[in-house]
Tab-separated table of C-alpha atoms and ligand atoms in Angstrom:
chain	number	residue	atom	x	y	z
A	1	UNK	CA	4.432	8.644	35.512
A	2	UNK	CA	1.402	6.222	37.111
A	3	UNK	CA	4.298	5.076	39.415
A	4	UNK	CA	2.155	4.598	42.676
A	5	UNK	CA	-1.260	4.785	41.414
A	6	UNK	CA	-1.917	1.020	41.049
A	7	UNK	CA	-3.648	-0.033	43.388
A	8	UNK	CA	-6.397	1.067	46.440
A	9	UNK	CA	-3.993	1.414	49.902
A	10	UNK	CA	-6.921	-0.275	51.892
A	11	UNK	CA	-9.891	-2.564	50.739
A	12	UNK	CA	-13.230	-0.644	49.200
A	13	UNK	CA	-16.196	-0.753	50.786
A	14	UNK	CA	-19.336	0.164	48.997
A	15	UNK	CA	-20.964	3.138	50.381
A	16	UNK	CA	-24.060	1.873	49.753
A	17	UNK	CA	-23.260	-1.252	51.109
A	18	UNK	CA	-23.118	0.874	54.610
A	19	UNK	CA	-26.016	2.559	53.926
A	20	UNK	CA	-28.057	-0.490	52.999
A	21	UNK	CA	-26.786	-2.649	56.226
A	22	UNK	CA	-29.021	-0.592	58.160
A	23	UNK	CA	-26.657	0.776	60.400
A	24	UNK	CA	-27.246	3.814	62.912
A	25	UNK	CA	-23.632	5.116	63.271
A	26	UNK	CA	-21.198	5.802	60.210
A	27	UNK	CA	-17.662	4.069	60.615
A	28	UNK	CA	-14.760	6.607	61.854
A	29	UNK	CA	-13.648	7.111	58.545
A	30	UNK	CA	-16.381	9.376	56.862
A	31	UNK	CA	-16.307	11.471	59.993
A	32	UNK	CA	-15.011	14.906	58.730
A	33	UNK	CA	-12.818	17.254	61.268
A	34	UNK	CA	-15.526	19.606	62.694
A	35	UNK	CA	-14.703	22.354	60.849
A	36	UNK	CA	-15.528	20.975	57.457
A	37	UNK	CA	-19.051	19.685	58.620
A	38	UNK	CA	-22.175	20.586	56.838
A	39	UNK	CA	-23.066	23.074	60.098
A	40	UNK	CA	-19.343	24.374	60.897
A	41	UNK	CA	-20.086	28.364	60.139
A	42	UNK	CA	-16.710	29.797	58.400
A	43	UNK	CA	-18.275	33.604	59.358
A	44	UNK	CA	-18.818	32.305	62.720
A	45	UNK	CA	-15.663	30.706	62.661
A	46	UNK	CA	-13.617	33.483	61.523
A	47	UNK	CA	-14.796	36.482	63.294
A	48	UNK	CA	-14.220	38.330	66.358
A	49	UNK	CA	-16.556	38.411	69.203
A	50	UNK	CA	-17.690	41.639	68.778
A	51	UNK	CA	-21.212	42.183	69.107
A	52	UNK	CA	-21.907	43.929	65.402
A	53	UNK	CA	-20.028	41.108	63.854
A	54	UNK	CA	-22.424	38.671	65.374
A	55	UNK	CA	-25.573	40.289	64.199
A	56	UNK	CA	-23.818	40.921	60.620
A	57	UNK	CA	-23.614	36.902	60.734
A	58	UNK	CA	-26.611	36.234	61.438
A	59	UNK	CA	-28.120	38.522	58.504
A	60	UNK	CA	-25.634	36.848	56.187
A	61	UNK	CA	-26.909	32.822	57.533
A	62	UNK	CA	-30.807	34.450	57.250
A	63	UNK	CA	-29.986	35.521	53.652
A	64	UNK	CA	-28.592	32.451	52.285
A	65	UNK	CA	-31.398	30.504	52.763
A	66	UNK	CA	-33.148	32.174	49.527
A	67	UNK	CA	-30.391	32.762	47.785
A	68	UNK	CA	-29.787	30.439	44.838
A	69	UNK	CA	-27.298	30.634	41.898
A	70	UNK	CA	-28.040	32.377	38.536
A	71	UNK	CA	-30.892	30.928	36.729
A	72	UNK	CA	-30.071	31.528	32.643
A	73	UNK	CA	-32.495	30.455	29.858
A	74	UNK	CA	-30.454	30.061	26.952
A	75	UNK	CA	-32.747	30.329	24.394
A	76	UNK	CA	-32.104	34.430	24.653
A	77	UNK	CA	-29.178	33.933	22.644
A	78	UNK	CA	-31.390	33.507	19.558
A	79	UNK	CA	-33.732	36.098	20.272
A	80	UNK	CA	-34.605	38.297	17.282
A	81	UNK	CA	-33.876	41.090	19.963
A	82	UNK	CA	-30.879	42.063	20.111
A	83	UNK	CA	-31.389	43.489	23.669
A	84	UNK	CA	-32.098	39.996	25.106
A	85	UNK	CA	-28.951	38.409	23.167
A	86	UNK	CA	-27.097	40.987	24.676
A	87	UNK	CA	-28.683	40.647	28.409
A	88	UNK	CA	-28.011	36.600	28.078
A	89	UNK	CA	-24.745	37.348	27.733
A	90	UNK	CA	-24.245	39.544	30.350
A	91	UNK	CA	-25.943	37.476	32.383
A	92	UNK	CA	-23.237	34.616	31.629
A	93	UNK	CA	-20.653	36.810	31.933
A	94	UNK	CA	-21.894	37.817	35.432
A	95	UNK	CA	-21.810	34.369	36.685
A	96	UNK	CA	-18.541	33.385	35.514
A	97	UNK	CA	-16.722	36.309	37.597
A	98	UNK	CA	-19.059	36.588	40.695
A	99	UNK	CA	-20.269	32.890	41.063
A	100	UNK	CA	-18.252	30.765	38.736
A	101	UNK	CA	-21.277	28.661	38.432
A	102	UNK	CA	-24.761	28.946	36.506
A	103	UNK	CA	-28.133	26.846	35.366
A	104	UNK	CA	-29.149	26.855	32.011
A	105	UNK	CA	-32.553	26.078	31.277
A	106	UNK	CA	-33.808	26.287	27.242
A	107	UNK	CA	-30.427	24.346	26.486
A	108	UNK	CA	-31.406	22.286	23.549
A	109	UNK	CA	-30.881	18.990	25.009
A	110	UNK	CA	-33.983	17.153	25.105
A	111	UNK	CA	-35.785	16.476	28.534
A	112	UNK	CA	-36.248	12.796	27.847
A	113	UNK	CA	-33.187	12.326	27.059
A	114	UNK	CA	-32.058	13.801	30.576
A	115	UNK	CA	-34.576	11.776	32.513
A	116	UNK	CA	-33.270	8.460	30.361
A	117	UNK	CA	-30.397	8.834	31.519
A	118	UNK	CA	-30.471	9.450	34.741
A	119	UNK	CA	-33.219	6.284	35.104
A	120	UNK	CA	-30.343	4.211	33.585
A	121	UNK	CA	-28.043	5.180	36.177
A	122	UNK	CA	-30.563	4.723	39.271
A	123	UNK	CA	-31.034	1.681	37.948
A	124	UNK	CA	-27.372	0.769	38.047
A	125	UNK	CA	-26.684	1.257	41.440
A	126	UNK	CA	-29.498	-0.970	42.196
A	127	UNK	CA	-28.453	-3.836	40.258
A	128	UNK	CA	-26.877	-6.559	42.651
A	129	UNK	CA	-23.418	-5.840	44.017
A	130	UNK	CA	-21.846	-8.592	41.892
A	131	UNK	CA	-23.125	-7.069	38.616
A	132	UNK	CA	-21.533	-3.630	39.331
A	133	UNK	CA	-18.265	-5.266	40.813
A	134	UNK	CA	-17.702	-6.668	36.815
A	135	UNK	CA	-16.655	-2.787	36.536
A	136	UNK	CA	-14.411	-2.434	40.235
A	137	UNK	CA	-12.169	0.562	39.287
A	138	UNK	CA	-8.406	0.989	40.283
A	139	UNK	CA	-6.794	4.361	40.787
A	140	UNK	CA	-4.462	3.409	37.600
A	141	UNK	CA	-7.423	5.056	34.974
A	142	UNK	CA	-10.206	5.566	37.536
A	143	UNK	CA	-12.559	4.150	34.776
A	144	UNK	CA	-15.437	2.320	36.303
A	145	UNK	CA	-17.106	1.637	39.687
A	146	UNK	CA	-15.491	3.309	42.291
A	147	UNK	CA	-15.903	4.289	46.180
A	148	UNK	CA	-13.235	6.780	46.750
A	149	UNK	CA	-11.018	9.379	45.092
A	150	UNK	CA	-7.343	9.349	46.237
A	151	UNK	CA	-4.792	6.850	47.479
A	152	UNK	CA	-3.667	8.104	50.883
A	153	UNK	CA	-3.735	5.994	53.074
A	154	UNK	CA	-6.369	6.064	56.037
A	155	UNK	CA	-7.664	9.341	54.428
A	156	UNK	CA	-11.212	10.280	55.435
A	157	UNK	CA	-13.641	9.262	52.418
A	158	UNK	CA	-16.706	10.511	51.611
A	159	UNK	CA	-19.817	9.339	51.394
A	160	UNK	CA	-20.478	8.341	47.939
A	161	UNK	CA	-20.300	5.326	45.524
A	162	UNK	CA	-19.305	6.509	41.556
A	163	UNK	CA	-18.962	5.483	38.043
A	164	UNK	CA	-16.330	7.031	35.997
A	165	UNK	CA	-16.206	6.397	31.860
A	166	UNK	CA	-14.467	8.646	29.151
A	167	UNK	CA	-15.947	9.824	25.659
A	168	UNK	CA	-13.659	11.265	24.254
A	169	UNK	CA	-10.844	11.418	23.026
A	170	UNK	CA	-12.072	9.007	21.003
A	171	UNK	CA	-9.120	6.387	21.078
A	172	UNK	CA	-9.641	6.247	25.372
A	173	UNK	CA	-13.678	5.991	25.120
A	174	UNK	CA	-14.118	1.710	25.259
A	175	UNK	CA	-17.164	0.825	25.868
A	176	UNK	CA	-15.934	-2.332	27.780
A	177	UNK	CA	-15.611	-0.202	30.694
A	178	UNK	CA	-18.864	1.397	30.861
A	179	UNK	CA	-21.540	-1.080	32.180
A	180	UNK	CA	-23.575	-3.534	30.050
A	181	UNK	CA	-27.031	-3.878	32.433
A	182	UNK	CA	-29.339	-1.937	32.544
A	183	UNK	CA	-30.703	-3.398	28.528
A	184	UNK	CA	-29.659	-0.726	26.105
A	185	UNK	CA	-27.763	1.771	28.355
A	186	UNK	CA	-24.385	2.538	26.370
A	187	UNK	CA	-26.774	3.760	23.846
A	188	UNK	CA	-28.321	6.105	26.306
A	189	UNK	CA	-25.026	7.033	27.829
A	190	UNK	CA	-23.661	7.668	24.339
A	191	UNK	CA	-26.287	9.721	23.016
A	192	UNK	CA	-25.998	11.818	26.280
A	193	UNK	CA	-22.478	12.129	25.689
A	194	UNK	CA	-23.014	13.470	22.057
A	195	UNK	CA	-25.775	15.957	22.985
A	196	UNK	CA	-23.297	17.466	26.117
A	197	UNK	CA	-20.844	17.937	23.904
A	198	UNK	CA	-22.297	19.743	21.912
A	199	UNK	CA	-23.493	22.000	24.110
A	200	UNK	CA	-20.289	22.514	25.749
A	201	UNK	CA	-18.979	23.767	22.372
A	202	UNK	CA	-21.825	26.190	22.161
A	203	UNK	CA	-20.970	27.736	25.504
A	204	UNK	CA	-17.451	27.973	24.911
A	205	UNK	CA	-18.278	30.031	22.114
A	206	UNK	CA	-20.088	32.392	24.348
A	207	UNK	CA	-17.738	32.265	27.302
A	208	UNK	CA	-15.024	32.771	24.365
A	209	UNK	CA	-17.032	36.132	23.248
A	210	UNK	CA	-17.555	37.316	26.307
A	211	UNK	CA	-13.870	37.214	27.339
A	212	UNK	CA	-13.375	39.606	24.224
A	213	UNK	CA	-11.696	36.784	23.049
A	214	UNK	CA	-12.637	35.034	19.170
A	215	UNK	CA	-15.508	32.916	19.081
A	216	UNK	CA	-13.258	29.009	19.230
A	217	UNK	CA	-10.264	30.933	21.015
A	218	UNK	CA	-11.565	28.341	24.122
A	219	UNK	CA	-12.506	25.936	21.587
A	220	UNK	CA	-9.059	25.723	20.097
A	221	UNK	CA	-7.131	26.146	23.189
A	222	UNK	CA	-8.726	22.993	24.471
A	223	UNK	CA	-7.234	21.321	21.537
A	224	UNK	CA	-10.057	21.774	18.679
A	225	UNK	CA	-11.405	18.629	17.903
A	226	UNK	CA	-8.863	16.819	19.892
A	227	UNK	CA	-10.697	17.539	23.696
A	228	UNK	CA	-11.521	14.885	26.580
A	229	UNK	CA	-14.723	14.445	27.679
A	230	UNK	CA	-15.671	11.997	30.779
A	231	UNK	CA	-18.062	11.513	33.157
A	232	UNK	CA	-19.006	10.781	36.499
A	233	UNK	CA	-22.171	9.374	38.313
A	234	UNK	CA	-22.334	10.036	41.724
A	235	UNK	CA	-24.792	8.418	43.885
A	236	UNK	CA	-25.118	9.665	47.326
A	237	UNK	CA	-27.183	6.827	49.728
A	238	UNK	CA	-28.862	7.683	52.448
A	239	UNK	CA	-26.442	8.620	55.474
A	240	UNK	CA	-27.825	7.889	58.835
A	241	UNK	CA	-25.499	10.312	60.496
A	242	UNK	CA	-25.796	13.490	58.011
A	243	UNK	CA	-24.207	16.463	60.375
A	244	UNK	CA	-20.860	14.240	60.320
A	245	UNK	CA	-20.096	14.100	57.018
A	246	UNK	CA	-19.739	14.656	53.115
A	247	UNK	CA	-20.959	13.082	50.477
A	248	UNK	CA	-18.172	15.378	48.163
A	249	UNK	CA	-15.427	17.148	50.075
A	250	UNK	CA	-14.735	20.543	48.799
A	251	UNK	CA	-13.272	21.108	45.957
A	252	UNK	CA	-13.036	23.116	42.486
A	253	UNK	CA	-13.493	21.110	39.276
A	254	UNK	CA	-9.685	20.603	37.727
A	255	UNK	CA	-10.824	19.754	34.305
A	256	UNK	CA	-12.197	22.889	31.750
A	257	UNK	CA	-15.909	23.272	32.195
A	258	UNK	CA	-18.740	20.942	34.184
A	259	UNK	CA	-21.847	20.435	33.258
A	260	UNK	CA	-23.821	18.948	36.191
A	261	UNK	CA	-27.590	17.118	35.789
A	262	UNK	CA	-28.670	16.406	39.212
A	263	UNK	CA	-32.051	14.568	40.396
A	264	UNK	CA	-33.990	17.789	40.779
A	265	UNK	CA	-35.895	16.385	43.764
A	266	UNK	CA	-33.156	15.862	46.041
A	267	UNK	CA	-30.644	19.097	47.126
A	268	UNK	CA	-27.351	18.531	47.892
A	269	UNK	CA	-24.970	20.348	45.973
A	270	UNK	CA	-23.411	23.311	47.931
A	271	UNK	CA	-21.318	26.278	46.356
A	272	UNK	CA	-19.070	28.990	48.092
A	273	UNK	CA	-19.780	32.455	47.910
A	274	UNK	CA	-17.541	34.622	49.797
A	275	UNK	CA	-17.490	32.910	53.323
A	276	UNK	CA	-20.547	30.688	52.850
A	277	UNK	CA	-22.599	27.635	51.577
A	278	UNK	CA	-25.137	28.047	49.062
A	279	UNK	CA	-27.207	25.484	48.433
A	280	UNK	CA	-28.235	24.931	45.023
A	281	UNK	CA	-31.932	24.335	44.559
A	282	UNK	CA	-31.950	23.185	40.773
A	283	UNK	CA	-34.257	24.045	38.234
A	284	UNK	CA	-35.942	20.668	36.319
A	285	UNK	CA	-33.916	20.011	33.158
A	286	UNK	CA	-31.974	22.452	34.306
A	287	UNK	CA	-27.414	21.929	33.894
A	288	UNK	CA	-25.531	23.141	36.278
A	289	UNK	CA	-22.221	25.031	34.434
A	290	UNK	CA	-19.586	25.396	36.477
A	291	UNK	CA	-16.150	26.793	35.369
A	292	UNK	CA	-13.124	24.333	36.140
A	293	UNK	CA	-9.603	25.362	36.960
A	294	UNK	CA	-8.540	25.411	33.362
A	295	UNK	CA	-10.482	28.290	32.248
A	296	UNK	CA	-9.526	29.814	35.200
A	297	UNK	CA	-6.131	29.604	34.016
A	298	UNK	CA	-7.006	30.168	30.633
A	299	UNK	CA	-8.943	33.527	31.661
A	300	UNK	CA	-6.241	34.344	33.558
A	301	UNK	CA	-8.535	34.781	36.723
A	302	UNK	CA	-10.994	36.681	35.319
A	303	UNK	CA	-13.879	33.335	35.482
A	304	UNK	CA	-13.037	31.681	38.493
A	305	UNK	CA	-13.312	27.908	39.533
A	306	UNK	CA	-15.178	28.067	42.420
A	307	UNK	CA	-15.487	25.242	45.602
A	308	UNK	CA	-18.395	23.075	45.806
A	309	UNK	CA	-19.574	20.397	48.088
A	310	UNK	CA	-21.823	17.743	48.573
A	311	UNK	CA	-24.244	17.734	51.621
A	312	UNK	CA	-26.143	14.014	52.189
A	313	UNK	CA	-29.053	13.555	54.129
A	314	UNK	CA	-31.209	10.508	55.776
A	315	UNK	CA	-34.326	10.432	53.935
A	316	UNK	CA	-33.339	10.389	50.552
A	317	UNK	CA	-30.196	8.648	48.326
A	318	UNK	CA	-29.751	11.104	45.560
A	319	UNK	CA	-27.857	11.082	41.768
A	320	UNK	CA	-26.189	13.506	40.045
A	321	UNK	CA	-24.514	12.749	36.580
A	322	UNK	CA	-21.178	15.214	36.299
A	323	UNK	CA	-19.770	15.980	32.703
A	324	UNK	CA	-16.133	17.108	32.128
A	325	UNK	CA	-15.190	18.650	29.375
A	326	UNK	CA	-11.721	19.297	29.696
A	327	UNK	CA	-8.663	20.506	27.322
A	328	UNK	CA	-6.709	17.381	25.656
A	329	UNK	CA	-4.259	16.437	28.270
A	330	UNK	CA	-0.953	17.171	26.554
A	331	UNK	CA	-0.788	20.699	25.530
A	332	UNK	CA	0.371	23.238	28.135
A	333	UNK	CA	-2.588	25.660	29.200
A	334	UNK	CA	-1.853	29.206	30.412
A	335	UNK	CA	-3.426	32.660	30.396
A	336	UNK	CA	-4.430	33.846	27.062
A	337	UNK	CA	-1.934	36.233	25.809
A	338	UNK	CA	-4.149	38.701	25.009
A	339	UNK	CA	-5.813	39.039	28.743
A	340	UNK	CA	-1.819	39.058	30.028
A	341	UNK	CA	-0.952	42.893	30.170
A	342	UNK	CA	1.314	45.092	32.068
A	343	UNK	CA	-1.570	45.671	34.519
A	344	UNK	CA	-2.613	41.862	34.622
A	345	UNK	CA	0.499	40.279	34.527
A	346	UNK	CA	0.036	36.156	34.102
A	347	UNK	CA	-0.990	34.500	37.208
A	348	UNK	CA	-0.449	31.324	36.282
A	349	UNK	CA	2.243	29.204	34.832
A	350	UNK	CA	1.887	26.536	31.706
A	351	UNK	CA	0.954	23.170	32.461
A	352	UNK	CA	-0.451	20.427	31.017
A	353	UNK	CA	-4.030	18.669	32.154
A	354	UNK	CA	-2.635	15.193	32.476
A	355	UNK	CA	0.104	16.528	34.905
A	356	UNK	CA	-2.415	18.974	36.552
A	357	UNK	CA	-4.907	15.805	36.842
A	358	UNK	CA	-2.252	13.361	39.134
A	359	UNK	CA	-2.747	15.962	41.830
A	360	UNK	CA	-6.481	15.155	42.885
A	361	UNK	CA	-5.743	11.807	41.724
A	362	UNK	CA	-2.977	11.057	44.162
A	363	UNK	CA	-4.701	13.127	47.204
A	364	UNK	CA	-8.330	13.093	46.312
A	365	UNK	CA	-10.551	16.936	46.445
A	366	UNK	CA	-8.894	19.055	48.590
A	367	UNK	CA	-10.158	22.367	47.682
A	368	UNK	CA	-8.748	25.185	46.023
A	369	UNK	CA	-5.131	24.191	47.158
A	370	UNK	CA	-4.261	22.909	43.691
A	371	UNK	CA	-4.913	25.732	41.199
A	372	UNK	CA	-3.288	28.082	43.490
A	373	UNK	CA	-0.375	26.078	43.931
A	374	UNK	CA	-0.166	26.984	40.192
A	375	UNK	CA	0.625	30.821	40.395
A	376	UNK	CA	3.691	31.862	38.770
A	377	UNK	CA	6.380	33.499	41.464
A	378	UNK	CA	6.093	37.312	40.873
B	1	OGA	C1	-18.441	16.611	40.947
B	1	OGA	C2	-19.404	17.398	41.749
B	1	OGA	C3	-21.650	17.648	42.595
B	1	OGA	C4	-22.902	16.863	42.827
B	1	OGA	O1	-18.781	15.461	40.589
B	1	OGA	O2	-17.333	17.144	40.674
B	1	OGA	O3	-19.052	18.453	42.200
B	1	OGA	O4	-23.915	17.496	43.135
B	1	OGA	N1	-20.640	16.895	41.943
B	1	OGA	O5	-22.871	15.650	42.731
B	2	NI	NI1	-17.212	19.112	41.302
């Protein structure tokens, strides 16, 4: 089934050993098509010429610049008042369907912990490049330190250097594969690891509820106990040609749920809402949830996974620590039976993650082409 997925077509080059060279020009290859620059307006794009289009446009681009996505303090779902357990809620729910993404603030997960871990990883990517070459990744597992997602050959990359490890299940998570410097990080990494998950269970549970589904339906259709859990660091160095590139192409997450930490001091993390870019401006300590196609299968299209993007800039090299939580990767997931109706007929048909997972594997983020691809004929 890994038939093709061996090796790198072309030989990796660090993006941060670009960025660190010094050099004033990017090389051809991170040079997107000028539509899916960081500038390229899609209203612009799309409309007609017509004179109350334009000024429509330009209301929508003055707008944007405020707007941010859902703030949620999670903490309301133990209020002793019932009202603001039930607005919490609603407020989740809301997100889900209109943004597909949310921060939660008030999440449980200690702040120290957070800033531990994201130190560790800084520090990292600043060890010497022989130290993080130990962990050079191949496209066979992904597992280590990597420069590029997909195998096509003389693809456009982005710019960004990674580090991919898994948790769980528990038999895949081998702690050979995540790094060894700096002193004392797989502790850090693991106890980050433990405290995510846990969280992700508890807002299962409430996406679950809120779906009028029962309380582990998500839980269980994940697999139970049995769900994967990985991770990936992304660091984003400085770019000395910004306007030309991405540091993440679009794409929607294909695993179950994400929970993002980003450096809170750098932005760079862009969502789509309706025909535009929002840029995230994250809270401190803050996650950033974002539903993955999975539930959007699983919710039969009533949470959707939405596309995201990564701006760079050439100030400031920037981190951002994603967590996957994702179903185990051999049971088929489709709609839940009891959102398929007469009147909602199943959008989607079964598959399995580790099938669903070859796709940006083999091509690398390409959107939302993927989960659509999925709809069922009718
Ligand atoms: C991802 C992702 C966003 C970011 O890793 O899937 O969307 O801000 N990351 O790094
Ligand atoms: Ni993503």
């Amino acid at each position: 089934m890994m038939n093709g997925l061996q090796e790198w077509p072309e030989p990796i080059v660090r993006v941060q050993s670009l960025s660190d060279s010094g050099v004033s020009s990017i090389p051809d290859r991170y040079i997107k098509p000028p539509t899916e620059r960081p500038s390229f307006c899609h209203l612009i794009g799309s409309s007609s010429s017509s004179s109350s289009e334009s000024s429509e446009v330009e209301a929508v681009a003055e707008a944007d610049v405020d707007a941010n996505i859902p703030v949620i303090d999670m903490s309301g779902l133990q209020s002793e008042d019932r009202r603001v357990r039930a607005e919490t809620m609603r407020l989740v729910s809301e997100s889900c369907r209109e943004w597909g993404f949310f921060q939660v603030v008030n999440h449980g997960v200690s702040p120290q912990l957070l800033d531990r871990a994201l130190q560790i990883w800084r520090e990292f990517f600043h060890l010497p490049a022989q130290e993080k070459q130990l962990y050079a990744n191949s496209p066979k597992t992904y597992e280590g330190y990597g420069s590029r997602l997909g195998i096509q050959k003389g693809a456009i990359l982005d710019w960004s250097d990674y580090y991919f490890l898994h948790y769980l299940p528990f038999s895949l998570k081998d702690y050979n594969k995540w790094p060894h410097l700096p002193f004392n990080c797989r502790e850090v990494i693991d106890e980050y690891g433990n405290e995510v998950v846990k969280l992700c269970g508890r807002l299962l549970r409430v996406l679950s509820l809120n779906l009028g589904l029962k309380e582990e339906f998500l839980q269980n259709a994940f697999g139970g106990e049995d769900i994967g859990a990985c991770m990936r660091v992304n660091f984003y160095p400085k770019c000395p040609q910004p306007e030309l590139t991405l540091g993440l192409s679009s794409h929607s997450d294909p695993g179950g749920m994400t929970l993002l930490l980003p450096e809170h001091q750098v932005t760079g993390l862009q969502v789509r809402k309706a025909n535009s870019w929002i840029t995230v401006k994250p809270a401190p300590h803050a996650f950033i949830v974002n539903i993955g196609d999975q539930i959007q299968v699983l919710s039969n299209a009533i949470y959707k996974s939405v596309e995201h993007r990564v701006v760079v800039n050439s100030g400031k090299e920037r981190i951002s620590m994603a967590f996957f939580y994702n179903p185990k990767s051999d049971i088929p997931i489709e709609p839940a039976k009891e959102l398929v109706t007469p009147d909602s007929p199943a959008l989607y048909l079964p598959m399995t993650f580790d099938e669903y997972r070859l796709f940006i594997r083999m091509r690398g983020p390409q959107g939302k082409s993927q989960v659509e691809s999925l709809k069922s004929p009718r």
